[in-house]
Amino acid sequence: MFEPIEIAVKRLDGAGDLPLPSYETSGSAGMDVRAAEAATIAPGKRGLIGTGFAFAIPQGYEVQVRPRSGLALKKGISVLNTPGTIDSDYRGEIKVILANLGDEDFVVERGDRIAQIVVAPVQRGNLVEVEILDNTARGTGGFGSTGV
Ligand SMILES: O=c1ccn([C@H]2C[C@H](O)[C@@H](COP(=O)(O)OP(=O)(O)OP(=O)(O)O)O2)c(=O)[nH]1
Ligand SMILES: [Mg+2]
């Protein structure tokens, strides 16, 4: 699975001369994506930031939008809907929803690396409706049923 799959990428008008998303090291799981626009996100607020690129992800794969730990730890910045889901049939601009959990304005400059994207295989399910489900030890236990 470490062998990369080819993903077609379109540079949108807003991308200008931004570099393509890329892996920062030879073992990185995620490619950092950059802001194609400036933004300021106040504490407790969220913002939608375009990356300037659109993908044609091969069917059977998705791209997940995830936070960068450095922004989370140092600035309190996360991806609100992490992991964001880029569907294989989406042809629009990849955008990032950032949430500011810090106590200062988060200022985004164009070109800043604001999140990372991870390519992942997708297993879809075919739901078959039944009257009775098989019994399990967990049963209907959830939400701390095994202790907190
Ligand atoms: O962080 C994200 C999440 C989603 N998207 C785009 C790509 C994705 O394929 C599409 C739909 O995402 P999702 O299914 O999460 O949103 P929805 O609220 O279900 O919208 P829709 O009804 O369009 O599926 O929005 C992004 O650009 N960034
Ligand atoms: Mg959806």
Coordinates of C-alpha atoms and ligand atoms in Angstrom, one line a residue, residues 48-49 51 53 57 63-66 79-97, ligand 1:
L48 CA -13.3 27.6 5.7
I49 CA -10.0 27.9 3.8
T51 CA -6.3 25.0 -0.9
F53 CA -6.5 22.5 -5.9
I57 CA -9.3 10.6 -6.6
V63 CA -8.6 11.6 1.0
Q64 CA -8.8 12.5 4.7
V65 CA -8.2 16.0 5.9
R66 CA -6.4 16.0 9.2
V79 CA -9.7 20.6 11.7
L80 CA -13.2 20.9 13.0
N81 CA -14.5 17.9 11.0
T82 CA -11.4 15.8 11.3
P83 CA -11.0 13.6 9.5
G84 CA -12.6 15.6 6.7
T85 CA -13.7 13.3 3.9
I86 CA -12.8 14.1 0.3
D87 CA -15.0 11.7 -1.8
S88 CA -13.6 10.1 -4.9
D89 CA -16.4 11.7 -7.0
Y90 CA -15.7 15.3 -5.7
R91 CA -14.3 17.7 -8.3
G92 CA -14.5 20.9 -6.4
E93 CA -11.8 22.8 -4.5
I94 CA -10.4 20.9 -1.5
K95 CA -11.1 23.1 1.5
V96 CA -10.2 23.0 5.1
I97 CA -12.5 23.8 8.1
Ligands
LIG1 O1 -12.9 18.9 5.0 C1 -13.6 18.8 4.0 C2 -14.7 18.0 3.9 C3 -15.4 17.9 2.6 N1 -15.0 18.6 1.6 C4 -15.6 18.5 0.3 C5 -15.2 17.2 -0.4 C6 -16.3 16.2 -0.1 O2 -16.4 15.2 -1.1 C7 -17.5 17.1 -0.1 C8 -18.6 16.6 0.8 O3 -18.1 16.4 2.1 P1 -19.1 15.7 3.2 O4 -19.7 14.5 2.6 O5 -18.3 15.6 4.4 O6 -20.1 16.9 3.4 P2 -21.7 16.8 3.4 O7 -22.2 17.8 4.4 O8 -22.2 15.4 3.5 O9 -22.0 17.4 2.0 P3 -22.6 16.6 0.7 O10 -24.0 16.6 1.0 O11 -22.1 17.5 -0.4 O12 -21.9 15.3 0.7 O13 -17.0 18.3 0.5 C9 -13.8 19.4 1.7 O14 -13.4 20.0 0.7 N2 -13.2 19.5 2.8

